[in-house]
Short mmCIF file of C-alpha atoms in Angstrom, two decimals:
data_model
loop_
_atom_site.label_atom_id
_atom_site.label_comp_id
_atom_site.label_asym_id
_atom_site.label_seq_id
_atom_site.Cartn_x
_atom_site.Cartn_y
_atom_site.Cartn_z
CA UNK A 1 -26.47 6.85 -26.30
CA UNK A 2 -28.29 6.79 -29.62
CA UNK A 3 -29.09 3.92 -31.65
CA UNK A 4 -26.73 4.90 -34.23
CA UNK A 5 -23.84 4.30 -31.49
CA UNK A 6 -22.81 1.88 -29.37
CA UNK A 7 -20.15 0.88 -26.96
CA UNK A 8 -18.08 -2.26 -25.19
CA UNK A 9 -15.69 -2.82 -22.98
CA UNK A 10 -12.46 -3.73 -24.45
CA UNK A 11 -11.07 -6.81 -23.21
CA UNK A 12 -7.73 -7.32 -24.71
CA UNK A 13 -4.26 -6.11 -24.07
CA UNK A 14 -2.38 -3.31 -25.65
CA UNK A 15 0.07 -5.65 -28.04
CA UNK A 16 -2.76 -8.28 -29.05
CA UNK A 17 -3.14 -6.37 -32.32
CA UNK A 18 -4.00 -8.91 -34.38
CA UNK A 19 -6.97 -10.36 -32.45
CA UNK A 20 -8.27 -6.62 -31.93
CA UNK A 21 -7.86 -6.20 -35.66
CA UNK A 22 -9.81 -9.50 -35.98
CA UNK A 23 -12.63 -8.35 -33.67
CA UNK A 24 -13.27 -5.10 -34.87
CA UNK A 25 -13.51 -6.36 -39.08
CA UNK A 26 -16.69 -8.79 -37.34
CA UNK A 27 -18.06 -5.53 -35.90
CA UNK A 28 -17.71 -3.99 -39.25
CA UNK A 29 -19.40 -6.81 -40.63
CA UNK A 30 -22.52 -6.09 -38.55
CA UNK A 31 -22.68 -3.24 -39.44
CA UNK A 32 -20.79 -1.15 -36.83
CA UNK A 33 -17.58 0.66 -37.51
CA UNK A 34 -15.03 1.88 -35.45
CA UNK A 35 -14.88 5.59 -34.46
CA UNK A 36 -13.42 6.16 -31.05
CA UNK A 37 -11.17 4.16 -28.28
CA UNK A 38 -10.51 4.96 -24.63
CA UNK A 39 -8.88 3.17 -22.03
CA UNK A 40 -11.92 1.10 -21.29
CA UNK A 41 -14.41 0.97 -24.34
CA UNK A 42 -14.74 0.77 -27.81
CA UNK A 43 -16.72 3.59 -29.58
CA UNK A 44 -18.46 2.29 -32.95
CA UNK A 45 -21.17 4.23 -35.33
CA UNK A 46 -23.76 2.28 -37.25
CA UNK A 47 -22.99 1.82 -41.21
CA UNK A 48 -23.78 -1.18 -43.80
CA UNK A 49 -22.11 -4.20 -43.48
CA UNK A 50 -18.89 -4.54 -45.38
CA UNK A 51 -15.71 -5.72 -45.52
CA UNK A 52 -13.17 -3.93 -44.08
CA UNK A 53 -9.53 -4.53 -42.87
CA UNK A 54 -8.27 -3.11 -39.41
CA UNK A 55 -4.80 -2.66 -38.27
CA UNK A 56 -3.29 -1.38 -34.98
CA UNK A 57 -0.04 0.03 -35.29
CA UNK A 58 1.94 1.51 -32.31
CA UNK A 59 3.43 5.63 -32.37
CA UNK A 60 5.25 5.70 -29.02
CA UNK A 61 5.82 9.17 -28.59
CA UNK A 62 2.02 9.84 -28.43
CA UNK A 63 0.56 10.38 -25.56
CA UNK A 64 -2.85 9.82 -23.96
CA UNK A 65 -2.70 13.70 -22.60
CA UNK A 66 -1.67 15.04 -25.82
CA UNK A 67 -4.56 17.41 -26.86
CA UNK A 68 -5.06 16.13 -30.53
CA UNK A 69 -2.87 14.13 -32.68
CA UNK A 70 0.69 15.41 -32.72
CA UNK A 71 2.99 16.86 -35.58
CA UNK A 72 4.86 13.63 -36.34
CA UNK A 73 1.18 11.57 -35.70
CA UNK A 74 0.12 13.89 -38.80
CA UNK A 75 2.62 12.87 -40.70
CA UNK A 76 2.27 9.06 -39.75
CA UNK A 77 -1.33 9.55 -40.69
CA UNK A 78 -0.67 10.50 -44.33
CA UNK A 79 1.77 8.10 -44.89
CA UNK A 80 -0.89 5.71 -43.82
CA UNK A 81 -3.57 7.40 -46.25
CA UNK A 82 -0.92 6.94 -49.28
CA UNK A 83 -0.87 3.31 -48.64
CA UNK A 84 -5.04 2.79 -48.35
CA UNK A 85 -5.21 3.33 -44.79
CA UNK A 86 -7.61 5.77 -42.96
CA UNK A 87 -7.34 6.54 -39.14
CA UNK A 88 -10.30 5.20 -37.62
CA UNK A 89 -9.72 6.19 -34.17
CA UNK A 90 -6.10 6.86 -31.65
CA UNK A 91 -5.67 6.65 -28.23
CA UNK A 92 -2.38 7.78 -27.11
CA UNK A 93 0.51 5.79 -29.05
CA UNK A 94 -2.35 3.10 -30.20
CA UNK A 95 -3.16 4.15 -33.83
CA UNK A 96 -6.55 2.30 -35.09
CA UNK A 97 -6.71 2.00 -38.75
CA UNK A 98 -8.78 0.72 -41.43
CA UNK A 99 -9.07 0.24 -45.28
CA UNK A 100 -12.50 -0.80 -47.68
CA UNK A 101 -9.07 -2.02 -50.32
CA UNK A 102 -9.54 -6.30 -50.55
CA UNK A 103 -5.50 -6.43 -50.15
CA UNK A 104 -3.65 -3.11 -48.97
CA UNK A 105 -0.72 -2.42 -48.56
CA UNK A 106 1.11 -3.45 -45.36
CA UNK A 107 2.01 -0.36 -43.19
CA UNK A 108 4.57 -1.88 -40.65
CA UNK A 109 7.24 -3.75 -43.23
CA UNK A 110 10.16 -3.94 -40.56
CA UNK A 111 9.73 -6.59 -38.27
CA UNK A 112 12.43 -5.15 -35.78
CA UNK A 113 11.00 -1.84 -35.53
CA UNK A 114 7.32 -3.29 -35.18
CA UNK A 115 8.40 -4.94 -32.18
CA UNK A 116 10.49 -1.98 -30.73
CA UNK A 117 7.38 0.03 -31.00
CA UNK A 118 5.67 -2.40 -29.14
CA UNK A 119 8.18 -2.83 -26.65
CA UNK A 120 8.81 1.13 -26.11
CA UNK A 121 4.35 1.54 -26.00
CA UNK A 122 3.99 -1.17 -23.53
CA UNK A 123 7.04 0.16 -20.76
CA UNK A 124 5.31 3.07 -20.75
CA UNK A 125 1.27 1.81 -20.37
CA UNK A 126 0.85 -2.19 -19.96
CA UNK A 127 4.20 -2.71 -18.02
CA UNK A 128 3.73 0.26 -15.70
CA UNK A 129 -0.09 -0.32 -15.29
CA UNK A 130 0.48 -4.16 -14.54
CA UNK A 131 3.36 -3.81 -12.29
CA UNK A 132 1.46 -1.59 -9.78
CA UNK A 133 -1.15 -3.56 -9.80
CA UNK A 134 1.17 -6.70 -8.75
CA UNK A 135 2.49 -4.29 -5.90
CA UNK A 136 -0.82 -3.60 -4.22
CA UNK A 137 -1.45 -6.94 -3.01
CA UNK A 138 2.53 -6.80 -1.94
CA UNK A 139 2.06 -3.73 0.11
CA UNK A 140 -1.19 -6.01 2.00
CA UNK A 141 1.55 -8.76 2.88
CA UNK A 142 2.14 -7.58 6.05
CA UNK A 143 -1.71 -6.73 6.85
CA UNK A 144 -2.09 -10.70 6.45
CA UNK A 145 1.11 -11.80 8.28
CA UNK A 146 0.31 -9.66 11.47
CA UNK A 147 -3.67 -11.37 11.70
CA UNK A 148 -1.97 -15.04 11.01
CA UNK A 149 0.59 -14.23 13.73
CA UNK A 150 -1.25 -12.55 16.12
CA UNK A 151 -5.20 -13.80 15.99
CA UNK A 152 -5.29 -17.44 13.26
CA UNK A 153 -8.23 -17.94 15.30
CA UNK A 154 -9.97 -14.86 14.19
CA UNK A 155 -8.55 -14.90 10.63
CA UNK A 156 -9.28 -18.43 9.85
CA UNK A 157 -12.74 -18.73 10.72
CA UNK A 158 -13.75 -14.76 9.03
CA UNK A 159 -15.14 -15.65 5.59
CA UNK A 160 -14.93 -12.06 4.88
CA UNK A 161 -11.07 -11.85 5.63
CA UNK A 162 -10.19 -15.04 3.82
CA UNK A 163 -12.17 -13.56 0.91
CA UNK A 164 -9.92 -10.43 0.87
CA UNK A 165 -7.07 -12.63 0.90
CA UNK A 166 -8.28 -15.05 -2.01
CA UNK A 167 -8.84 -11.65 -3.40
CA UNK A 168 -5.36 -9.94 -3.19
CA UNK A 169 -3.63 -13.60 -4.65
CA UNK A 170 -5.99 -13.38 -7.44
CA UNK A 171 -4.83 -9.24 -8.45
CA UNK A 172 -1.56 -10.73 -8.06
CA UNK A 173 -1.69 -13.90 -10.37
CA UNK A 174 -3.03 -12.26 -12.98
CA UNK A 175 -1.18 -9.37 -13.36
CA UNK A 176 2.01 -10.99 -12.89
CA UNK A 177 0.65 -13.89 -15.58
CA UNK A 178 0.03 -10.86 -17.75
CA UNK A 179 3.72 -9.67 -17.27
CA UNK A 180 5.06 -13.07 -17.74
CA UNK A 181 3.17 -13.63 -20.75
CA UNK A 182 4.22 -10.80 -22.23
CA UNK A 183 7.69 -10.93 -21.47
CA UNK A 184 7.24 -14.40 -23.12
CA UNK A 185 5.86 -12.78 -25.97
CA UNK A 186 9.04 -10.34 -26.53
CA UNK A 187 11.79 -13.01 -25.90
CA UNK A 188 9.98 -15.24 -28.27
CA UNK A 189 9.76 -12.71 -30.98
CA UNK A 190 13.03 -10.98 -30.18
CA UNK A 191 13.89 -14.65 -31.22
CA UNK A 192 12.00 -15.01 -33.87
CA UNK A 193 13.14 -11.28 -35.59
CA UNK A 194 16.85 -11.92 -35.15
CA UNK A 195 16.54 -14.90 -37.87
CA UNK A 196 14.14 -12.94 -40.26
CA UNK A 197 11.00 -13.81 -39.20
CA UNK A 198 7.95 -12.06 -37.80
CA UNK A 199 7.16 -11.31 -34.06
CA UNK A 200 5.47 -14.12 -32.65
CA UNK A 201 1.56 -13.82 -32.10
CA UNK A 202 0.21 -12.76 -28.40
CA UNK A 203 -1.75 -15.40 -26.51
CA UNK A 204 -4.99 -14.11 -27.00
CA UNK A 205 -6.95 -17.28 -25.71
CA UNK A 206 -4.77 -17.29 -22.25
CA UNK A 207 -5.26 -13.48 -21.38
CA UNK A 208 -8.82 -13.41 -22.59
CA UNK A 209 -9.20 -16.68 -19.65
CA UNK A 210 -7.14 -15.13 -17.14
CA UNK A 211 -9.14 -11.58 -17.57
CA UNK A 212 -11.96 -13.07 -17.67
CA UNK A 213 -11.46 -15.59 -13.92
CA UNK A 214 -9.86 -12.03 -12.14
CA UNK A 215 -13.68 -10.36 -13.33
CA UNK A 216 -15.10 -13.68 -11.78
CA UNK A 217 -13.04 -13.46 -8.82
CA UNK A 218 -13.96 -9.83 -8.01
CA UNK A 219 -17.70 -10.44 -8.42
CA UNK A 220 -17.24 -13.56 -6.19
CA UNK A 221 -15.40 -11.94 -3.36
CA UNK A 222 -17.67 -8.65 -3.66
CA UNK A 223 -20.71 -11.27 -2.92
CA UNK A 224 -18.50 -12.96 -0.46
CA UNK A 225 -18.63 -9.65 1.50
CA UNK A 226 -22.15 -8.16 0.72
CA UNK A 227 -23.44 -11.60 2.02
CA UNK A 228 -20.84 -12.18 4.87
CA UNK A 229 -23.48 -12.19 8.55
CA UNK A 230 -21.00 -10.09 10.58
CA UNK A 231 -21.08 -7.26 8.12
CA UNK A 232 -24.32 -7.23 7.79
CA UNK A 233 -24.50 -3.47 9.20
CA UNK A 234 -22.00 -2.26 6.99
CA UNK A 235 -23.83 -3.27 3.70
CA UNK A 236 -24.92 0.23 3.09
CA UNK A 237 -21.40 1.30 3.34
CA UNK A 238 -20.24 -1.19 1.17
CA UNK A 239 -22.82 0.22 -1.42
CA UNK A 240 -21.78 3.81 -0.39
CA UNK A 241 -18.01 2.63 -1.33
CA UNK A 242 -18.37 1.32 -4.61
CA UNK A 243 -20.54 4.50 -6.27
CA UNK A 244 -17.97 6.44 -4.67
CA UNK A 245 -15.03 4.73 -6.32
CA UNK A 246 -16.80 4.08 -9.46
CA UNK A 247 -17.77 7.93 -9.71
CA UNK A 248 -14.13 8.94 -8.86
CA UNK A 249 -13.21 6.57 -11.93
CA UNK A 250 -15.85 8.38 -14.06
CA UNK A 251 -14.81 11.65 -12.98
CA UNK A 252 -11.62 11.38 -13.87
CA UNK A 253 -12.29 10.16 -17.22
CA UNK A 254 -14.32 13.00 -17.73
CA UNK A 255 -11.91 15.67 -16.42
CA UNK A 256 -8.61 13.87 -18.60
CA UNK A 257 -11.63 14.51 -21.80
CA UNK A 258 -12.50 17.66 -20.62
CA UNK A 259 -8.60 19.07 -20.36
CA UNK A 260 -7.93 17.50 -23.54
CA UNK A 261 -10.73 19.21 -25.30
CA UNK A 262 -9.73 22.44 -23.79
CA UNK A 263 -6.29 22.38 -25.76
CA UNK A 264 -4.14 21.55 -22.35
CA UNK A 265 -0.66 20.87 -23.23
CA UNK A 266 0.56 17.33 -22.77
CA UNK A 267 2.52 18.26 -19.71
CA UNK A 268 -0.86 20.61 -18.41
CA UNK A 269 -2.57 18.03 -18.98
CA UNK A 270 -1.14 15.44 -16.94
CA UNK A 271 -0.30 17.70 -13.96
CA UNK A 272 -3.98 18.56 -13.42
CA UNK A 273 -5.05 15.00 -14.32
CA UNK A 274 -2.33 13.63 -11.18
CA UNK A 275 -3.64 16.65 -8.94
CA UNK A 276 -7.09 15.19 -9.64
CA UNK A 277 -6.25 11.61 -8.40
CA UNK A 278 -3.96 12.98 -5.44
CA UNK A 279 -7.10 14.95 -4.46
CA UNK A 280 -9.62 12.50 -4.90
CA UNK A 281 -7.35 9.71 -2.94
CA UNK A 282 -6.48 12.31 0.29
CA UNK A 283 -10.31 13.20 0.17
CA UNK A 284 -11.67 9.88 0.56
CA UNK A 285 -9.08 8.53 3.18
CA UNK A 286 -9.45 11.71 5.29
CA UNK A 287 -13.50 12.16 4.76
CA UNK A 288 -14.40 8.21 5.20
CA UNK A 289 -13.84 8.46 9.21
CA UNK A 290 -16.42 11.42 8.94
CA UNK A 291 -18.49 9.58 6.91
CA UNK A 292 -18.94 6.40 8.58
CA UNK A 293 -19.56 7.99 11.76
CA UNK A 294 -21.87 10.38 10.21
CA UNK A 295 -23.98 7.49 8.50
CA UNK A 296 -23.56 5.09 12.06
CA UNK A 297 -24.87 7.85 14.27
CA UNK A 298 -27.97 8.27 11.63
CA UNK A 299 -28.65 4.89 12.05
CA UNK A 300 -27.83 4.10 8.33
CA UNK A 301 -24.94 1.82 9.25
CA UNK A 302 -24.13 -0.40 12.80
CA UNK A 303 -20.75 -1.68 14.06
CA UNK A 304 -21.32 -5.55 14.53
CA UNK A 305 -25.12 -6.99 15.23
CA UNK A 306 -28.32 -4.82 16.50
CA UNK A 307 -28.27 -5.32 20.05
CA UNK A 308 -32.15 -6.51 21.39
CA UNK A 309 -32.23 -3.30 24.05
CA UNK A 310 -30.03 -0.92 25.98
CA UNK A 311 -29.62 -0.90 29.63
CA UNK A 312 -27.97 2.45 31.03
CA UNK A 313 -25.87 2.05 34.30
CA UNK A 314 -25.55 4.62 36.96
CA UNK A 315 -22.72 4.77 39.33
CA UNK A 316 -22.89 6.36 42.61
CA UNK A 317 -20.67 9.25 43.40
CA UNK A 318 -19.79 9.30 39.70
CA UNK A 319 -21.11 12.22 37.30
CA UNK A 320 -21.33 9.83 34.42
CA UNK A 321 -23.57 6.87 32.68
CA UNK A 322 -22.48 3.75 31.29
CA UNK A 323 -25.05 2.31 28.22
CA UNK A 324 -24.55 -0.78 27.44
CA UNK A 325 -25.99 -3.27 24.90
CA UNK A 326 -28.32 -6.41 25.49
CA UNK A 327 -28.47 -9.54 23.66
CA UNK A 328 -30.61 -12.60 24.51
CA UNK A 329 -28.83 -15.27 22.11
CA UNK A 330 -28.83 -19.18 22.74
CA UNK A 331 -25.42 -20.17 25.03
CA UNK A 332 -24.44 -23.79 25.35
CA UNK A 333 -24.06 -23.18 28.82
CA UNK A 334 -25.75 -20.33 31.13
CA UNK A 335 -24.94 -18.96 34.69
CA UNK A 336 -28.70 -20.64 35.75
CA UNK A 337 -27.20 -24.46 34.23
CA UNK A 338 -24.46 -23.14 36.77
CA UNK A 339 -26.74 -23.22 40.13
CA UNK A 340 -27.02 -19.22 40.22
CA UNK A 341 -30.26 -17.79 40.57
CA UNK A 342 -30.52 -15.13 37.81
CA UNK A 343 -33.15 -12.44 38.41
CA UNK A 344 -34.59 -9.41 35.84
CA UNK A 345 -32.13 -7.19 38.45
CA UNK A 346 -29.05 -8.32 37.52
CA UNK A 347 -29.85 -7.80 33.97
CA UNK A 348 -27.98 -10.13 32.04
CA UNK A 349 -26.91 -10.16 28.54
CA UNK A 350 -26.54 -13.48 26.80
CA UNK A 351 -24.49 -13.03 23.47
CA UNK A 352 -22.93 -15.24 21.27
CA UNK A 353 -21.06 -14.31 17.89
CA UNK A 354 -20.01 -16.93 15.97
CA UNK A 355 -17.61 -16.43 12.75
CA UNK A 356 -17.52 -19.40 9.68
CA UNK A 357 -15.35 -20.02 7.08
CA UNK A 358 -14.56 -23.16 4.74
CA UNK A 359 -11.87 -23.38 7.16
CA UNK A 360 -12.82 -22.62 10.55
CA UNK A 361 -15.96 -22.01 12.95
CA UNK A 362 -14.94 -19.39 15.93
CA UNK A 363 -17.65 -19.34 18.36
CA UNK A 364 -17.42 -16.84 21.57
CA UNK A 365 -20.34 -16.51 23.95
CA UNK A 366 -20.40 -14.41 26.86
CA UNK A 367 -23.23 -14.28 29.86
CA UNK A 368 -22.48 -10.86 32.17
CA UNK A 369 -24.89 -9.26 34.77
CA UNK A 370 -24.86 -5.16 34.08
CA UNK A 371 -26.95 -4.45 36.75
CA UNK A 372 -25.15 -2.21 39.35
CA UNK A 373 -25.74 -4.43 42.45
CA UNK A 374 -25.70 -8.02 41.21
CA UNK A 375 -22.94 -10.41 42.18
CA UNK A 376 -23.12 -12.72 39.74
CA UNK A 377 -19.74 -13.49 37.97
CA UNK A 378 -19.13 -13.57 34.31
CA UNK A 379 -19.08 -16.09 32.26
CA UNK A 380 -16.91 -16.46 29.37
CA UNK A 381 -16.05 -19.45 26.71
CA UNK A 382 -15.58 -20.06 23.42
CA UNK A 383 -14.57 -22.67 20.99
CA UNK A 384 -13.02 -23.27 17.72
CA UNK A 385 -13.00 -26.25 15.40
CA UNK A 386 -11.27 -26.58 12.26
CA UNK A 387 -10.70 -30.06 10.24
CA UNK A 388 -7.15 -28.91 9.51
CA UNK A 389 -4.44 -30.29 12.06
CA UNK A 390 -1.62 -27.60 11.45
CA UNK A 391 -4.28 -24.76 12.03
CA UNK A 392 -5.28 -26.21 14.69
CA UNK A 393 -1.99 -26.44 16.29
CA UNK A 394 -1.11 -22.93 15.20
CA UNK A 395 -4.26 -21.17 17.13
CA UNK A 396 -3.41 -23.63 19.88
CA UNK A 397 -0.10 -22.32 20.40
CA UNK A 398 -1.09 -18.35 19.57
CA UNK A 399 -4.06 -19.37 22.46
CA UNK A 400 -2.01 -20.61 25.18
CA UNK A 401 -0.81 -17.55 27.55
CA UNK A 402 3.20 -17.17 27.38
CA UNK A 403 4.20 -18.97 30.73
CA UNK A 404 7.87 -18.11 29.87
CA UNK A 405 7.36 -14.48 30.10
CA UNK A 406 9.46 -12.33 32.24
CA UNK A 407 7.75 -12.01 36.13
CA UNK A 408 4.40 -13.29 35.06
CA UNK A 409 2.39 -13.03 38.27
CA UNK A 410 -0.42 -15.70 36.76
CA UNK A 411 1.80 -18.64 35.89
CA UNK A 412 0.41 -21.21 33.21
CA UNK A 413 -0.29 -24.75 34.99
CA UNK A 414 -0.59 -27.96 32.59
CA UNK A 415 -3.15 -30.41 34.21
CA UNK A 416 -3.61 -34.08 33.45
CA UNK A 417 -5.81 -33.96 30.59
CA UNK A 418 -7.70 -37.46 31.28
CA UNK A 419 -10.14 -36.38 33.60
CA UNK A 420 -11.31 -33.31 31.14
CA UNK A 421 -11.32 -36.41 28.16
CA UNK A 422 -8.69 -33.37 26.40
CA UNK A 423 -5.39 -34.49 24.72
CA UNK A 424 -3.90 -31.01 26.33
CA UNK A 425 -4.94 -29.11 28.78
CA UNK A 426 -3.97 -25.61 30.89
CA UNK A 427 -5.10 -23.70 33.85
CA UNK A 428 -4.11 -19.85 34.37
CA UNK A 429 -4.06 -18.97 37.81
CA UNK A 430 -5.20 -15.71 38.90
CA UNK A 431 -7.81 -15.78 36.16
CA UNK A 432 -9.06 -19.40 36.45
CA UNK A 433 -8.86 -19.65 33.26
CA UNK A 434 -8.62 -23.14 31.60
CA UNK A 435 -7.86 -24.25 28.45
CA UNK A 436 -8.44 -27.12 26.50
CA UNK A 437 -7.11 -29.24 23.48
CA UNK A 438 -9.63 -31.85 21.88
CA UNK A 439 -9.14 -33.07 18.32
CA UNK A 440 -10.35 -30.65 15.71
CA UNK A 441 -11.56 -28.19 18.62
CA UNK A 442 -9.93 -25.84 20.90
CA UNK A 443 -12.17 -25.09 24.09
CA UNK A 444 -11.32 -22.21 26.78
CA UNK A 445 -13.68 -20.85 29.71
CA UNK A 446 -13.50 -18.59 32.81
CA UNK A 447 -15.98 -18.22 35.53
CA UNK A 448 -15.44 -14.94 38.07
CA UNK A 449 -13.95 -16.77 41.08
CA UNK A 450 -13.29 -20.23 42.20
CA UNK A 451 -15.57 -22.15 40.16
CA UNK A 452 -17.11 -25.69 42.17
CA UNK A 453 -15.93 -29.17 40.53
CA UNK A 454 -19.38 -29.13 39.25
CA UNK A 455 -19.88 -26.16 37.49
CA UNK A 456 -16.56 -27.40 35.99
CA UNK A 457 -18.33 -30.58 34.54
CA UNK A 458 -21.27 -28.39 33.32
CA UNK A 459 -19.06 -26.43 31.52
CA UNK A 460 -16.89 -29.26 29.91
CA UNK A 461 -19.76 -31.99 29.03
CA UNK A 462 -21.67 -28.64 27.17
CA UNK A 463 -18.60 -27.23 25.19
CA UNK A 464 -16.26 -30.70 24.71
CA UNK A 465 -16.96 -32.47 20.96
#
């Protein structure tokens, strides 16, 4: 880009014509003048300051894949011209115009067919645009419903996952806030045309805000994730993602330009441009499986955290191995605070992976002997605290093993929480599995086998709040 051009993003909404009007007369009077539009940006050329007066009228039967300006645009145009007015720039049915005269001529006099105009441009680009926007987050509804039902624990305590949420309610407020606005807008100034008067003026203030807090909210939630510990190894993807997407939008703006410059008919035009996006979309979904293995077998990428080692297990009388990962994390509790004697043999793996969020903490640790001959028994806890007394409730509920269900051969046995200092508390037979109910904290555990009364009272005085 030269110095005798420059570009910006273009912030306001189709039918805000006044305020665009107002902002592009200060850009003329710095010395920048108008000279193309796209969807995104506004195109300007360097010139001397002056005064000059912008208008944006509306041609609906334009099109943004028409190859130049139309028969009936042509004739808009010089009726324009005979009133002062020179076309600046045109971007489908948006017409951009502008006049050096200190007082010309008005070019829409009709109030009623100003705002039917309006009304006819924005079904076909704002309306359209908006409303699948506001049906995206929609289609996620049931994505969310089946983790809250299924796993709260896991949801509620994955900053990452809440963020995506947060995310999806903020796509949806603001483009149904747009909608509403603007359906505002036209009941207002069908209104205000039915007694003679002019359409009523846009709120530019409110959808300037509201733009400007969904930008916010994307940058927030796309730091949310980058910075998120238990995607740590899929930062590179992440990175991967976004130049992908943000070349696919590029592309396409290039290849609608390109088509359009060729002379493409408006109907060419927008089959190739829709082949394009059908293309792009079935290429990414089908490639990214190919590409995330590709980049996780390279090394680029890692599902969950770098384990410390590997330890490969051999079975006899079996014509396969079994690798497996090692971690050496902190546990609360160990097999060895236990009474078993742990040797380098049984090679044990001590992990812990903990999940945060402003709502919940979801801690799981796990201590398992991989070694082929070693009898030690796994161990297995984890807890969850939240500050929140219906979550908490919820996960304890979801937690709790269905002791209703049809022939359940390990019934669920409700103990007398006292002795465990719990205000619930459950044993599974078959697994020994217990679980317990302590206020703001959920605690479960299993230990292969029968465990002693003592290894019991380890396990509860290191895990209880």
């Amino acid at each position: 880009m030269s110095r005798d051009t420059k570009r910006e993003l273009c912030w306001y909404q189709f039918d805000d014509t006044e305020a665009i009007a107002r902002h592009l007369e200060k850009m003329a009077g710095r010395g920048w003048l108008l000279e193309g539009v796209d969807n995104w940006l506004f195109t300007y050329r360097r010139a001397e300051p002056e005064q000059v007066k912008y208008t944006v009228t509306f041609f609906p039967e334009a099109s943004v894949f028409d190859p130049a300006i139309t028969e009936g645009q042509e004739t808009y145009v010089d009726y324009c011209r005979a009133a002062g007015w020179e076309l600046a720039a045109a971007y489908g049915p948006l017409q951009y115009f502008r006049s050096t005269r200190p007082d010309p001529t008005p070019i829409e006099t009709d109030e009623a067919v100003k705002l039917s105009a309006i009304r006819r441009t924005m079904r076909k680009t704002a309306v359209f645009s908006y409303g699948l926007l506001l049906a995206l987050p929609l289609l996620c509804v049931p994505l969310f419903l089946n983790w809250f039902r299924h796993d709260p624990m896991d949801f509620f305590s994955s900053t990452s996952k809440l963020a995506t949420l947060t995310l999806m309610a903020g796509i949806a407020l603001f483009a149904a806030g747009i909608l509403l606005d603007y359906l505002i807008w036209v009941l207002c100034s069908k209104r205000a045309v039915a007694r003679g008067g002019t359409c009523a003026r846009p709120h530019t203030r409110f959808r300037l805000g509201l733009s400007a807090v969904a930008m916010a909210l994307c940058a927030a939630v796309l730091a949310v994730l980058f910075l998120d510990p238990p995607l740590a190894g899929m930062r590179p993807l992440l990175i991967i993602l976004l130049l992908l997407y943000g070349g696919i939008m590029l592309l396409g703006r290039w290849v609608l330009r390109h088509l359009k410059k060729r002379g493409t008919s408006r109907g060419g035009t927008k089959g190739l441009y829709f082949a394009f996006a059908l293309a792009a979309g079935v290429a990414v979904g089908v490639g990214m499986p190919f590409l995330t293995g590709a980049l996780n077998g390279a090394g680029v990428i890692h599902m969950g955290r770098k384990p410390v080692e590997t330890y490969t297990k051999t079975y006899e009388n079996v014509p396969w191995t079994i690798t497996r990962d090692v971690f050496y994390d902190d546990l609360p509790v160990t097999l060895e605070d236990l009474g078993y004697a742990v040797t380098p043999e049984d090679h044990c793996t001590y992990e812990a992976e903990v999940s945060r969020s402003p709502l919940a903490v979801h801690a799981q640790y796990t201590q398992d002997a991989l070694g082929t001959d070693s009898e030690l028994p796994p161990l297995t806890y984890q807890t969850y605290d939240t500050r929140w007394p219906w979550l908490l409730e919820r996960s304890w509920e979801k937690l709790l093993p269905d002791d209703k269900a049809p022939y359940d051969p390990w019934p669920l046995q409700r103990m007398e929480p006292a002795p465990w200092g719990a205000e619930e508390a459950y044993r599974e037979f078959g697994y020994a599995s217990y679980y317990l109910l302590y206020p703001g904290r959920i605690v479960t555990f299993r230990l292969g086998g029968e465990p002693a009364p003592e290894q019991l009272d380890a396990i509860v005085r290191a895990l209880r709040p």
